[in-house]
Amino acid sequence: DAKTTQPTSMDCAEGRAANLPCNHSTISGNEYVYWYRQIHSQGPQYIIHGLKNNETNEMASLIITEDRKSSTLILPHATLRDTAVYYCIVRVAGSNTGKLIFGQGTTLQVKP
Amino acid sequence: KAGVTQTPRYLIKTRGQQVTLSCSPISGHRSVSWYQQTPGQGLQFLFEYFSETQRNKGNFPGRFSGRQFSNSRSEMNVSTLELGDSALYLCASGQNQYITGELFFGEGSRLTVL
């Protein structure tokens, strides 16, 4: 699985959009980008994933660059409850494995 | 639909002892993965079980072992505990084909080794 690089920490004002970047320059053609988050003292929670098209669900939007070497997770209207560590992971979908390689993630602090 | 259940949530052991942690996956999920989370190393994959067979294994010593039962419930065991084994142990369940690649994590078992 390709390695990802994320900023260590970011701040965001409550109600504003939070844009979390991720670099995955060695991503392979069959690897998807996944985002999970971990709120303090809880298990990680799946947010969204995508291959090359932009994706949106009830939690967030995922923007993947055309060359697929980087992506951005967007929380459109951040709330205090979005304060968490956000992990960007690349892996082969449908690979029949529950193995995820977590990096250090980005600690997002949403401030009032 | 009940989520992933891990027991116990907290436990304290002393060096040299052994510990067994339990995980009940979401109903219908047949894959269970285990992760260790420490402040220094972050989240690290331990192993994965599917249909009572270990399917993947991380880079941990043999003191760490696991098994899965026919009802998909899983246990992991750590023998001869060391101080460095103090961690949050997380269990995740998933469907066989991982079509969405989504894993569902439990709240974890926090182990303290004194």
Short mmCIF file of C-alpha atoms in Angstrom, two decimals:
data_model
loop_
_atom_site.label_atom_id
_atom_site.label_comp_id
_atom_site.label_asym_id
_atom_site.label_seq_id
_atom_site.Cartn_x
_atom_site.Cartn_y
_atom_site.Cartn_z
CA ASP A 1 0.00 0.00 0.00
CA ALA A 2 1.22 3.48 -0.87
CA LYS A 3 2.47 5.82 1.82
CA THR A 4 0.60 9.02 2.66
CA THR A 5 1.77 12.36 4.05
CA GLN A 6 -0.47 14.64 6.06
CA PRO A 7 0.12 17.80 8.08
CA THR A 8 0.47 17.10 11.77
CA SER A 9 -2.20 19.53 12.89
CA MET A 10 -4.72 22.07 11.66
CA ASP A 11 -7.17 24.51 13.17
CA CYS A 12 -10.58 25.46 11.85
CA ALA A 13 -13.23 27.88 13.02
CA GLU A 14 -16.58 26.40 13.89
CA GLY A 15 -19.01 26.70 10.99
CA ARG A 16 -16.29 27.11 8.41
CA ALA A 17 -15.11 24.49 5.96
CA ALA A 18 -12.22 22.32 7.05
CA ASN A 19 -9.91 21.28 4.22
CA LEU A 20 -7.54 18.46 5.11
CA PRO A 21 -4.84 17.69 2.55
CA CYS A 22 -3.11 14.39 1.89
CA ASN A 23 -0.22 13.54 -0.40
CA HIS A 24 0.02 10.05 -1.88
CA SER A 25 2.44 10.50 -4.75
CA THR A 26 3.22 6.77 -5.06
CA ILE A 27 -0.38 5.65 -5.33
CA SER A 28 -1.03 2.83 -7.79
CA GLY A 29 -3.78 2.72 -10.33
CA ASN A 30 -5.80 0.17 -8.38
CA GLU A 31 -5.48 1.88 -5.01
CA TYR A 32 -8.27 3.87 -3.46
CA VAL A 33 -7.99 6.78 -1.05
CA TYR A 34 -9.80 6.26 2.26
CA TRP A 35 -10.38 8.65 5.10
CA TYR A 36 -11.02 7.66 8.68
CA ARG A 37 -11.18 9.78 11.78
CA GLN A 38 -10.68 9.02 15.44
CA ILE A 39 -12.34 11.09 18.07
CA HIS A 40 -10.52 11.01 21.38
CA SER A 41 -10.67 7.63 23.12
CA GLN A 42 -12.93 6.09 20.48
CA GLY A 43 -12.28 3.65 17.66
CA PRO A 44 -11.61 5.04 14.18
CA GLN A 45 -14.64 5.83 12.08
CA TYR A 46 -14.88 5.51 8.30
CA ILE A 47 -15.65 8.78 6.51
CA ILE A 48 -15.35 8.38 2.77
CA HIS A 49 -13.31 6.83 0.00
CA GLY A 50 -12.67 7.38 -3.71
CA LEU A 51 -10.65 6.25 -6.69
CA LYS A 52 -10.35 9.21 -9.06
CA ASN A 53 -13.67 10.99 -9.14
CA ASN A 54 -14.73 13.43 -6.47
CA GLU A 55 -17.00 11.87 -3.90
CA THR A 56 -19.53 13.28 -1.45
CA ASN A 57 -21.57 11.74 1.32
CA GLU A 58 -23.43 13.02 4.35
CA MET A 59 -20.22 13.50 6.29
CA ALA A 60 -17.74 14.98 3.84
CA SER A 61 -16.47 15.51 0.32
CA LEU A 62 -13.32 14.03 -1.15
CA ILE A 63 -11.47 15.84 -3.91
CA ILE A 64 -8.79 13.84 -5.72
CA THR A 65 -6.42 15.58 -8.13
CA GLU A 66 -6.37 14.46 -11.72
CA ASP A 67 -2.95 12.83 -11.35
CA ARG A 68 -4.20 11.18 -8.12
CA LYS A 69 -1.06 12.18 -6.28
CA SER A 70 -2.96 14.14 -3.66
CA SER A 71 -6.43 14.59 -2.24
CA THR A 72 -8.38 16.86 0.09
CA LEU A 73 -11.05 15.91 2.58
CA ILE A 74 -13.59 18.69 3.04
CA LEU A 75 -15.86 19.01 6.05
CA PRO A 76 -18.22 21.70 4.76
CA HIS A 77 -19.40 23.14 8.05
CA ALA A 78 -17.10 22.02 10.84
CA THR A 79 -18.52 21.65 14.33
CA LEU A 80 -16.78 21.17 17.66
CA ARG A 81 -17.63 17.48 17.41
CA ASP A 82 -15.45 17.23 14.32
CA THR A 83 -12.36 17.74 16.47
CA ALA A 84 -10.45 14.50 15.88
CA VAL A 85 -7.43 12.89 14.27
CA TYR A 86 -8.03 12.36 10.55
CA TYR A 87 -6.24 9.57 8.74
CA CYS A 88 -5.71 9.36 5.00
CA ILE A 89 -5.06 5.80 3.84
CA VAL A 90 -4.53 4.24 0.43
CA ARG A 91 -5.30 0.62 -0.20
CA VAL A 92 -6.49 -1.74 -2.86
CA ALA A 93 -10.26 -2.01 -2.66
CA GLY A 94 -11.74 -5.45 -2.74
CA SER A 95 -8.44 -6.81 -1.57
CA ASN A 96 -10.12 -9.11 0.92
CA THR A 97 -8.15 -7.73 3.78
CA GLY A 98 -8.89 -5.88 6.96
CA LYS A 99 -5.35 -4.55 7.10
CA LEU A 100 -5.06 -0.77 7.08
CA ILE A 101 -1.78 1.09 7.30
CA PHE A 102 -2.36 4.16 9.44
CA GLY A 103 0.03 7.09 9.39
CA GLN A 104 0.20 9.72 12.09
CA GLY A 105 -2.81 11.57 10.71
CA THR A 106 -3.83 15.20 11.05
CA THR A 107 -5.16 16.48 14.35
CA LEU A 108 -7.99 18.85 13.50
CA GLN A 109 -8.97 21.28 16.22
CA VAL A 110 -12.28 23.04 15.60
CA LYS A 111 -12.47 26.22 17.62
CA PRO A 112 -15.54 28.22 18.64
CA LYS B 1 -27.80 -3.16 14.31
CA ALA B 2 -25.33 -3.61 17.13
CA GLY B 3 -21.80 -2.38 16.58
CA VAL B 4 -18.50 -4.04 17.36
CA THR B 5 -18.30 -4.97 21.02
CA GLN B 6 -15.01 -5.30 22.87
CA THR B 7 -14.51 -6.56 26.38
CA PRO B 8 -13.17 -5.70 28.82
CA ARG B 9 -12.97 -1.94 28.22
CA TYR B 10 -10.24 -1.39 30.80
CA LEU B 11 -7.86 -3.71 32.55
CA ILE B 12 -4.68 -3.56 34.57
CA LYS B 13 -2.09 -6.31 34.60
CA THR B 14 1.42 -6.72 35.89
CA ARG B 15 4.53 -7.67 33.96
CA GLY B 16 4.77 -11.35 33.18
CA GLN B 17 1.05 -11.97 33.29
CA GLN B 18 -1.05 -12.80 30.28
CA VAL B 19 -4.26 -11.22 29.05
CA THR B 20 -7.15 -12.20 26.80
CA LEU B 21 -9.29 -9.64 25.01
CA SER B 22 -12.58 -10.37 23.30
CA CYS B 23 -14.27 -8.91 20.24
CA SER B 24 -17.76 -9.54 18.88
CA PRO B 25 -18.09 -8.27 15.30
CA ILE B 26 -21.16 -6.81 13.68
CA SER B 27 -23.70 -9.49 12.89
CA GLY B 28 -22.97 -11.01 9.51
CA HIS B 29 -19.38 -9.81 9.39
CA ARG B 30 -16.92 -12.66 9.15
CA SER B 31 -13.65 -10.76 9.26
CA VAL B 32 -12.10 -9.46 12.44
CA SER B 33 -8.91 -7.40 12.57
CA TRP B 34 -6.94 -6.33 15.61
CA TYR B 35 -4.92 -3.16 16.05
CA GLN B 36 -2.66 -1.80 18.76
CA GLN B 37 -2.55 1.93 19.42
CA THR B 38 0.18 3.57 21.46
CA PRO B 39 1.23 7.23 21.68
CA GLY B 40 4.63 6.44 20.22
CA GLN B 41 3.79 4.04 17.40
CA GLY B 42 0.24 5.08 16.58
CA LEU B 43 -2.19 2.56 15.13
CA GLN B 44 -0.53 -0.69 14.12
CA PHE B 45 -2.09 -3.75 12.54
CA LEU B 46 -1.76 -6.93 14.59
CA PHE B 47 -3.62 -9.61 12.66
CA GLU B 48 -6.81 -10.47 10.86
CA TYR B 49 -9.04 -13.51 11.05
CA PHE B 50 -11.60 -14.70 8.57
CA SER B 51 -13.61 -17.88 8.89
CA GLU B 52 -11.52 -19.00 11.87
CA THR B 53 -8.27 -18.65 9.89
CA GLN B 54 -5.59 -16.04 10.25
CA ARG B 55 -5.52 -14.18 6.95
CA ASN B 56 -2.98 -11.45 7.62
CA LYS B 57 -0.41 -10.82 10.29
CA GLY B 58 1.45 -7.69 11.31
CA ASN B 59 4.98 -7.38 12.63
CA PHE B 60 4.49 -8.33 16.26
CA PRO B 61 6.27 -10.97 18.37
CA GLY B 62 4.80 -14.38 18.95
CA ARG B 63 3.57 -13.32 22.38
CA PHE B 64 0.65 -11.80 20.52
CA SER B 65 -1.81 -14.36 19.26
CA GLY B 66 -5.43 -14.61 18.36
CA ARG B 67 -8.19 -16.87 17.27
CA GLN B 68 -11.64 -16.72 15.82
CA PHE B 69 -14.60 -18.88 16.66
CA SER B 70 -17.27 -20.29 14.39
CA ASN B 71 -19.64 -17.47 15.36
CA SER B 72 -16.99 -14.96 14.16
CA ARG B 73 -16.22 -13.75 17.66
CA SER B 74 -12.50 -13.29 18.14
CA GLU B 75 -10.07 -13.23 21.01
CA MET B 76 -6.53 -12.01 21.19
CA ASN B 77 -4.02 -13.05 23.79
CA VAL B 78 -0.82 -11.43 24.94
CA SER B 79 1.46 -13.58 27.04
CA THR B 80 4.35 -12.57 29.28
CA LEU B 81 3.23 -8.97 29.37
CA GLU B 82 5.78 -6.19 29.12
CA LEU B 83 5.42 -2.55 30.08
CA GLY B 84 5.45 -1.63 26.39
CA ASP B 85 2.30 -3.64 25.81
CA SER B 86 0.31 -0.93 27.53
CA ALA B 87 -1.96 0.29 24.77
CA LEU B 88 -5.42 0.63 23.40
CA TYR B 89 -6.31 -2.56 21.56
CA LEU B 90 -8.88 -2.06 18.85
CA CYS B 91 -10.93 -4.60 17.01
CA ALA B 92 -12.52 -3.99 13.62
CA SER B 93 -14.99 -6.05 11.68
CA GLY B 94 -15.66 -6.08 7.98
CA GLN B 95 -17.48 -7.89 5.27
CA ASN B 96 -15.69 -10.52 3.25
CA GLN B 97 -15.25 -8.71 -0.01
CA TYR B 98 -14.55 -5.30 1.45
CA ILE B 99 -16.39 -3.83 -1.49
CA THR B 100 -16.42 -0.45 0.20
CA GLY B 101 -13.21 -1.04 2.10
CA GLU B 102 -14.96 0.07 5.22
CA LEU B 103 -13.96 -1.30 8.58
CA PHE B 104 -16.09 -0.87 11.66
CA PHE B 105 -14.10 -0.37 14.83
CA GLY B 106 -15.04 -1.05 18.41
CA GLU B 107 -14.33 1.27 21.32
CA GLY B 108 -11.23 -0.67 22.27
CA SER B 109 -9.78 -2.36 25.33
CA ARG B 110 -7.33 -0.22 27.24
CA LEU B 111 -4.60 -2.32 28.79
CA THR B 112 -2.25 -0.98 31.42
CA VAL B 113 0.76 -3.08 32.37
CA LEU B 114 2.41 -2.22 35.67
#
